[in-house]
Amino acid sequence: MKRVFLVVIFIFSLLPSSANAVVMKNLKPVVELAYLNSDQVSDLALTPVSIVLVGTTESASSAWINGPLGGLSDGFIAAYTAQGAPLWNLRLGGAANEIASSVAIDIDGSIWVVGASTSLVTPTASSTPTKVLNPDNVTLDPAQPINTPLNRIKIWQISSTGTLLNTFEFIAESVVNPKQLLITAEGVAIIGDYYEKKEVKGFYLSASKTGTFLPIIKYGVKSTQINSAILNKDGSITAVGVSGELLLKIKPLSKLDAISLKISATGALQQVARATLKSTTRSWNSIDTGLLQGGKVSYSNKTEAAITKFSSLGKPTWNTRYLAKSAALVATGKNSWASFTSSGVIKGVPAWKPKSATPVVLELGKKGEVITSYSLTSPAVAIAANNEIGTVLITDSGISFGLVLIN
């Protein structure tokens, strides 16, 4: 009888205790940054002591971005302390329309930002016809400059104290959308999307730190997009995105596959890995150090946020998917972090049964298990992590950005 009793105790000791179950905690921003128009934060970078965010503003004025609006939109950069106190900010704009999309911190502390701008074109002025009666000597209004589509890639270099050091520009033949800037041994590398009529291709562009650009390199023909990238130790780049066409003689497995690309330091496409599930479309939307990748899987009747840790290109260590209304954004700190808009249960958080789609951020362990979980007041649009500050998210409520800190 005593032996049976001991066996029962042992079995119960193996069952998970509700006291040790992960609980979803509420997390609120430490700072709210109000905006008036269709403003957007695109990227986030951390130094050991500060938080740097970049994006695009269409607001005529701002309480936290100095100066008036230049064109219809301006890029901007803003820096904050590790506690969320403002340090400095700077508009990255002029008379044309600009956007800012990615930021990286250089080894000397300077900050590099990539974006795009329109070109200002002044139409040829019409002269007053000589044979037309003009008794009042009326002069025609001068032709007004017009903006082209976003066909110029812009690079800004800013000091650690917010002084604009350099501006460089690459004029493309078509519409460009730069997604990521990486600092390389030779200078900087930019990846993104290149649009020609109804077709979209991925692109790679490199430049020296004095503004000398090499020719642009394109990937795909009609349906390839690159969303995010990291620099590898050997100088190559791992980029992620989505494609529905042949790449390196590797055929698509579905209408749209999530793709991981290895690109050499000179821009040559070296490897392609595809992720797909039957009767779905997939995409990778973000990647961080250690080959942590986040994206989404779209079925006919549902969407899942996908998070995968790879040991090498196309070789997953672990992966997990959650019912969601968005793709997963990921960041690597002491552990792995992922944020998405949850629409269902989360394994490892037994009490989480949202009645409506709710933004969350999860800390994941070495096997993808949930260690901590937080609900957010608004969806995250950018995430970053380091050992000194912790994990930082920028959320967007539709009327303000929230700066969220997890130490």
Coordinates of C-alpha atoms in Angstrom, one line a residue, residues 6-244:
L6 CA 4.5 6.7 -3.4
V7 CA 3.9 5.9 -7.1
V8 CA 0.8 8.1 -7.1
I9 CA 2.8 11.0 -5.5
F10 CA 5.5 10.5 -8.1
I11 CA 3.1 10.6 -11.0
F12 CA 1.4 13.8 -9.7
S13 CA 4.8 15.4 -9.3
L14 CA 5.4 15.0 -13.0
L15 CA 2.2 16.9 -13.9
P16 CA 2.5 20.6 -14.6
S17 CA 1.5 22.8 -11.7
S18 CA -0.9 25.6 -12.3
A19 CA 1.3 27.7 -10.1
N20 CA 4.1 27.3 -12.6
A21 CA 2.0 28.0 -15.7
V22 CA 2.8 31.1 -17.7
V23 CA 0.3 33.9 -17.0
M24 CA -0.5 36.6 -19.5
K25 CA 0.4 39.9 -18.0
N26 CA -0.7 43.4 -19.2
L27 CA 2.0 45.7 -20.6
K28 CA 1.5 49.4 -21.2
P29 CA 3.8 51.9 -22.9
V30 CA 6.1 54.1 -20.8
V31 CA 5.7 56.8 -23.4
E32 CA 2.9 57.8 -25.9
L33 CA 3.9 59.7 -29.0
A34 CA 0.8 61.3 -30.5
Y35 CA 0.5 62.0 -34.2
L36 CA -2.1 63.8 -36.4
N37 CA -1.9 62.1 -39.8
S38 CA -0.8 58.9 -41.4
D39 CA 2.5 58.6 -39.6
Q40 CA 4.5 55.4 -39.4
V41 CA 7.4 53.9 -37.4
S42 CA 9.3 51.5 -39.7
D43 CA 12.3 50.4 -37.7
L44 CA 14.0 50.4 -34.3
A45 CA 17.6 50.1 -33.1
L46 CA 19.2 49.9 -29.7
T47 CA 22.6 51.1 -28.4
P48 CA 23.7 50.1 -24.9
V49 CA 22.2 53.3 -23.5
S50 CA 19.6 54.6 -26.0
I51 CA 16.6 53.7 -28.2
V52 CA 16.5 55.0 -31.8
L53 CA 13.4 54.8 -34.0
V54 CA 12.8 55.9 -37.6
G55 CA 9.8 56.3 -39.7
T56 CA 7.7 58.7 -41.9
T57 CA 5.5 61.5 -40.9
E58 CA 2.7 63.2 -42.8
S59 CA 1.7 65.5 -39.9
A60 CA 2.1 69.2 -40.6
S61 CA 3.6 69.6 -37.2
S62 CA 4.5 67.4 -34.2
A63 CA 5.0 67.7 -30.5
W64 CA 8.0 65.3 -30.6
I65 CA 9.5 65.9 -34.1
N66 CA 10.9 69.4 -34.6
G67 CA 10.3 71.6 -37.6
P68 CA 7.5 71.9 -40.2
L69 CA 6.5 69.3 -42.8
G70 CA 8.6 69.7 -46.0
G71 CA 6.9 67.8 -48.8
L72 CA 3.7 65.7 -48.4
S73 CA 5.8 63.4 -46.2
D74 CA 9.2 63.5 -44.3
G75 CA 11.4 60.8 -42.9
F76 CA 12.3 61.2 -39.3
I77 CA 14.6 59.8 -36.6
A78 CA 14.2 60.2 -32.8
A79 CA 16.3 59.0 -29.9
Y80 CA 15.3 58.2 -26.3
T81 CA 17.1 57.1 -23.2
A82 CA 16.8 53.5 -22.0
Q83 CA 14.0 54.8 -19.7
G84 CA 12.1 56.5 -22.5
A85 CA 13.1 60.1 -22.0
P86 CA 13.6 62.1 -25.2
L87 CA 17.1 62.9 -26.3
W88 CA 16.9 64.4 -29.8
N89 CA 15.0 64.2 -33.1
L90 CA 15.6 65.2 -36.7
R91 CA 13.5 65.5 -39.8
L92 CA 14.9 63.8 -42.9
G93 CA 13.1 65.7 -45.6
G94 CA 12.9 68.6 -48.0
A95 CA 10.6 69.8 -50.7
A96 CA 10.2 66.4 -52.2
N97 CA 8.3 63.5 -50.5
E98 CA 10.5 61.3 -48.4
I99 CA 10.1 58.1 -46.4
A100 CA 12.6 56.5 -43.9
S101 CA 12.4 52.7 -43.5
S102 CA 15.5 51.2 -41.8
V103 CA 18.2 52.2 -39.3
A104 CA 21.5 50.7 -38.2
I105 CA 24.1 51.8 -35.7
D106 CA 27.7 51.9 -36.9
I107 CA 30.8 50.9 -34.8
D108 CA 31.8 54.5 -34.4
G109 CA 28.4 55.4 -32.9
S110 CA 27.0 57.1 -36.0
I111 CA 23.6 56.2 -37.3
W112 CA 22.7 55.2 -40.8
V113 CA 19.1 55.5 -42.2
V114 CA 17.8 54.4 -45.5
G115 CA 14.6 55.5 -47.2
A116 CA 13.3 56.8 -50.5
S117 CA 12.1 60.0 -52.1
T118 CA 10.3 61.4 -55.1
S119 CA 11.9 63.6 -57.7
L120 CA 10.6 67.1 -58.2
V121 CA 10.0 67.8 -61.9
T122 CA 9.0 71.2 -63.2
P123 CA 6.9 70.9 -66.4
T124 CA 7.9 73.1 -69.4
A125 CA 6.1 76.4 -69.1
S126 CA 3.6 77.3 -71.8
S127 CA 4.1 80.6 -73.5
T128 CA 1.3 83.0 -74.3
P129 CA 0.2 82.5 -77.9
T130 CA 1.3 85.5 -80.0
K131 CA -1.8 85.6 -82.2
V132 CA -4.4 85.6 -79.3
L133 CA -5.8 88.9 -78.2
N134 CA -4.7 89.7 -74.7
P135 CA -5.9 93.2 -74.0
D136 CA -5.4 92.9 -70.2
N137 CA -1.9 91.6 -70.6
V138 CA -2.8 88.5 -68.5
T139 CA 0.2 86.2 -67.9
L140 CA -0.1 82.5 -67.5
D141 CA 0.5 80.9 -64.1
P142 CA 4.0 79.4 -63.9
A143 CA 4.2 75.6 -64.1
Q144 CA 4.3 74.0 -60.7
P145 CA 6.7 71.3 -59.8
I146 CA 5.2 67.8 -59.5
N147 CA 6.5 64.7 -57.7
T148 CA 7.5 61.5 -59.4
P149 CA 6.9 58.1 -57.7
L150 CA 9.5 57.0 -55.1
N151 CA 12.4 56.4 -57.4
R152 CA 15.4 57.7 -55.4
I153 CA 17.0 55.6 -52.6
K154 CA 18.2 58.0 -49.9
I155 CA 20.9 57.3 -47.3
W156 CA 21.4 59.6 -44.3
Q157 CA 24.3 59.5 -41.9
I158 CA 23.6 61.0 -38.5
S159 CA 25.9 61.5 -35.5
S160 CA 25.1 59.9 -32.1
T161 CA 23.9 63.4 -30.9
G162 CA 21.5 64.0 -33.8
T163 CA 23.5 66.0 -36.3
L164 CA 23.1 65.3 -40.0
L165 CA 26.5 64.3 -41.3
N166 CA 25.9 63.1 -44.9
T167 CA 23.2 62.5 -47.4
F168 CA 23.6 60.2 -50.4
E169 CA 21.2 59.4 -53.2
F170 CA 20.8 56.6 -55.8
I171 CA 18.4 57.3 -58.7
A172 CA 16.6 54.2 -59.8
E173 CA 14.8 53.6 -63.1
S174 CA 11.5 52.6 -61.4
V175 CA 9.8 52.6 -58.1
V176 CA 11.8 51.3 -55.1
N177 CA 11.0 50.4 -51.6
P178 CA 14.1 49.9 -49.5
K179 CA 13.3 47.6 -46.5
Q180 CA 16.6 47.0 -44.7
L181 CA 20.0 48.7 -44.3
L182 CA 23.0 46.7 -43.1
I183 CA 26.5 48.0 -42.2
T184 CA 29.2 45.9 -44.0
A185 CA 32.9 45.8 -44.0
E186 CA 32.9 47.8 -47.3
G187 CA 30.2 50.3 -46.4
V188 CA 26.4 49.7 -46.4
A189 CA 24.1 47.2 -48.1
I190 CA 20.4 47.8 -48.8
I191 CA 17.8 45.3 -49.7
G192 CA 14.1 45.8 -50.6
D193 CA 11.6 45.7 -53.4
Y194 CA 11.8 47.0 -57.0
Y195 CA 8.6 47.6 -58.9
E196 CA 8.2 47.6 -62.7
K197 CA 4.6 48.0 -63.8
K198 CA 2.7 45.1 -62.1
E199 CA 5.9 43.1 -61.4
V200 CA 7.9 43.1 -58.2
K201 CA 11.5 42.0 -57.7
G202 CA 13.8 41.8 -54.8
F203 CA 16.9 44.0 -55.0
Y204 CA 20.4 44.5 -53.4
L205 CA 22.3 47.7 -53.5
S206 CA 25.7 48.4 -52.0
A207 CA 27.5 51.7 -51.4
S208 CA 30.6 53.0 -49.8
K209 CA 30.4 55.3 -46.7
T210 CA 31.4 58.2 -49.0
G211 CA 28.4 57.6 -51.3
T212 CA 29.7 55.6 -54.2
F213 CA 27.1 53.2 -55.3
L214 CA 27.6 49.9 -57.2
P215 CA 25.0 48.8 -59.8
I216 CA 21.7 47.5 -58.4
I217 CA 21.1 43.7 -58.4
K218 CA 17.6 42.2 -58.8
Y219 CA 16.2 38.9 -57.8
G220 CA 13.2 37.2 -59.5
V221 CA 11.2 38.5 -62.4
K222 CA 7.6 39.2 -61.3
S223 CA 6.7 38.0 -57.8
T224 CA 9.6 38.2 -55.4
Q225 CA 9.7 40.4 -52.3
I226 CA 12.4 40.8 -49.6
N227 CA 11.2 42.0 -46.2
S228 CA 14.1 41.7 -43.8
A229 CA 17.8 40.7 -43.6
I230 CA 20.8 40.1 -41.3
L231 CA 24.5 40.3 -41.9
N232 CA 26.4 37.0 -41.3
K233 CA 29.9 36.7 -39.8
D234 CA 31.4 35.8 -43.2
G235 CA 30.0 39.0 -44.8
S236 CA 27.2 37.3 -46.6
I237 CA 23.5 38.3 -46.0
T238 CA 20.6 36.1 -45.1
A239 CA 17.4 37.8 -46.4
V240 CA 13.8 36.6 -46.0
G241 CA 10.6 37.4 -47.8
V242 CA 8.1 35.8 -50.2
S243 CA 8.2 34.5 -53.8
G244 CA 5.9 32.7 -56.2

